[in-house]
Amino acid sequence: MANFGCVGTTIRTRSGMYLDLVCPQPEQIVFSDIACGLARICRFGGQIDEFYSVAEHSYWCSKQALAYFHTVEC
């Protein structure tokens, strides 16, 4: 049986790298892996008529914040 990309405390990400969930290293984190994961998660637990991803929600929130002159930096 396949282990689906999980080995010990690591997971295989979309880019093919392994991310150690217990002790992540900066070089293991790839922006496109995060974006892909968020694009596949449905907001509201999927209890809506059309798929609305966490990535899309984040995009619209950032647009709204910038419209009110907030910066990306905290």
mmCIF file of C-alpha atoms in Angstrom:
data_model
loop_
_atom_site.group_PDB
_atom_site.id
_atom_site.type_symbol
_atom_site.label_atom_id
_atom_site.label_comp_id
_atom_site.label_asym_id
_atom_site.label_seq_id
_atom_site.Cartn_x
_atom_site.Cartn_y
_atom_site.Cartn_z
ATOM 1 C CA MET A 1 0.000 0.000 0.000
ATOM 2 C CA ALA A 2 1.310 3.466 -0.892
ATOM 3 C CA ASN A 3 2.145 5.930 1.850
ATOM 4 C CA PHE A 4 0.732 8.863 -0.170
ATOM 5 C CA GLY A 5 3.875 10.950 0.248
ATOM 6 C CA CYS A 6 4.035 10.797 4.040
ATOM 7 C CA VAL A 7 7.269 9.532 5.592
ATOM 8 C CA GLY A 8 7.641 9.900 9.356
ATOM 9 C CA THR A 9 6.934 13.522 10.212
ATOM 10 C CA THR A 10 7.247 14.733 6.613
ATOM 11 C CA ILE A 11 4.795 15.235 3.780
ATOM 12 C CA ARG A 12 5.584 15.357 0.074
ATOM 13 C CA THR A 13 4.447 18.666 -1.377
ATOM 14 C CA ARG A 14 3.233 19.407 -4.895
ATOM 15 C CA SER A 15 6.722 20.543 -5.921
ATOM 16 C CA GLY A 16 8.084 17.122 -4.969
ATOM 17 C CA MET A 17 9.946 18.350 -1.902
ATOM 18 C CA TYR A 18 9.446 16.906 1.555
ATOM 19 C CA LEU A 19 8.316 19.271 4.315
ATOM 20 C CA ASP A 20 9.122 18.242 7.869
ATOM 21 C CA LEU A 21 6.026 19.181 9.880
ATOM 22 C CA VAL A 22 7.849 18.919 13.215
ATOM 23 C CA CYS A 23 10.905 20.953 12.233
ATOM 24 C CA PRO A 24 10.237 22.860 8.982
ATOM 25 C CA GLN A 25 13.179 24.550 7.301
ATOM 26 C CA PRO A 26 12.847 27.723 5.185
ATOM 27 C CA GLU A 27 14.222 25.984 2.088
ATOM 28 C CA GLN A 28 11.412 23.406 2.318
ATOM 29 C CA ILE A 29 8.693 26.038 1.928
ATOM 30 C CA VAL A 30 7.653 26.835 -1.650
ATOM 31 C CA PHE A 31 5.070 29.560 -2.337
ATOM 32 C CA SER A 32 3.424 27.615 -5.173
ATOM 33 C CA ASP A 33 2.897 24.622 -2.827
ATOM 34 C CA ILE A 34 1.022 26.877 -0.392
ATOM 35 C CA ALA A 35 -1.030 28.483 -3.187
ATOM 36 C CA CYS A 36 -1.967 25.091 -4.643
ATOM 37 C CA GLY A 37 -3.038 23.753 -1.259
ATOM 38 C CA LEU A 38 -5.181 26.793 -0.484
ATOM 39 C CA ALA A 39 -6.762 26.629 -3.942
ATOM 40 C CA ARG A 40 -7.983 23.112 -3.187
ATOM 41 C CA ILE A 41 -9.613 23.901 0.175
ATOM 42 C CA CYS A 42 -13.236 25.032 -0.020
ATOM 43 C CA ARG A 43 -14.429 27.839 2.246
ATOM 44 C CA PHE A 44 -17.397 27.247 4.544
ATOM 45 C CA GLY A 45 -16.651 23.522 4.739
ATOM 46 C CA GLY A 46 -18.038 23.054 1.236
ATOM 47 C CA GLN A 47 -21.562 23.935 2.406
ATOM 48 C CA ILE A 48 -22.158 26.381 -0.453
ATOM 49 C CA ASP A 49 -23.570 25.957 -3.964
ATOM 50 C CA GLU A 50 -20.354 26.868 -5.829
ATOM 51 C CA PHE A 51 -16.753 26.061 -4.970
ATOM 52 C CA TYR A 52 -15.093 29.058 -3.304
ATOM 53 C CA SER A 53 -11.499 28.362 -2.327
ATOM 54 C CA VAL A 54 -9.476 29.676 0.585
ATOM 55 C CA ALA A 55 -7.023 31.048 -2.018
ATOM 56 C CA GLU A 56 -9.766 33.068 -3.732
ATOM 57 C CA HIS A 57 -11.028 34.336 -0.385
ATOM 58 C CA SER A 58 -7.486 35.403 0.567
ATOM 59 C CA TYR A 59 -7.086 37.196 -2.757
ATOM 60 C CA TRP A 60 -10.287 39.210 -2.304
ATOM 61 C CA CYS A 61 -9.408 40.035 1.309
ATOM 62 C CA SER A 62 -6.022 41.392 0.230
ATOM 63 C CA LYS A 63 -7.653 43.491 -2.511
ATOM 64 C CA GLN A 64 -10.115 44.911 0.016
ATOM 65 C CA ALA A 65 -7.345 45.712 2.500
ATOM 66 C CA LEU A 66 -5.263 47.473 -0.155
ATOM 67 C CA ALA A 67 -8.337 49.444 -1.266
ATOM 68 C CA TYR A 68 -8.491 50.868 2.254
ATOM 69 C CA PHE A 69 -4.803 51.831 2.079
ATOM 70 C CA HIS A 70 -3.606 49.053 4.350
ATOM 71 C CA THR A 71 -0.186 47.685 3.501
ATOM 72 C CA VAL A 72 0.860 44.069 3.204
ATOM 73 C CA GLU A 73 3.306 44.576 6.077
ATOM 74 C CA CYS A 74 1.952 44.633 9.620
#
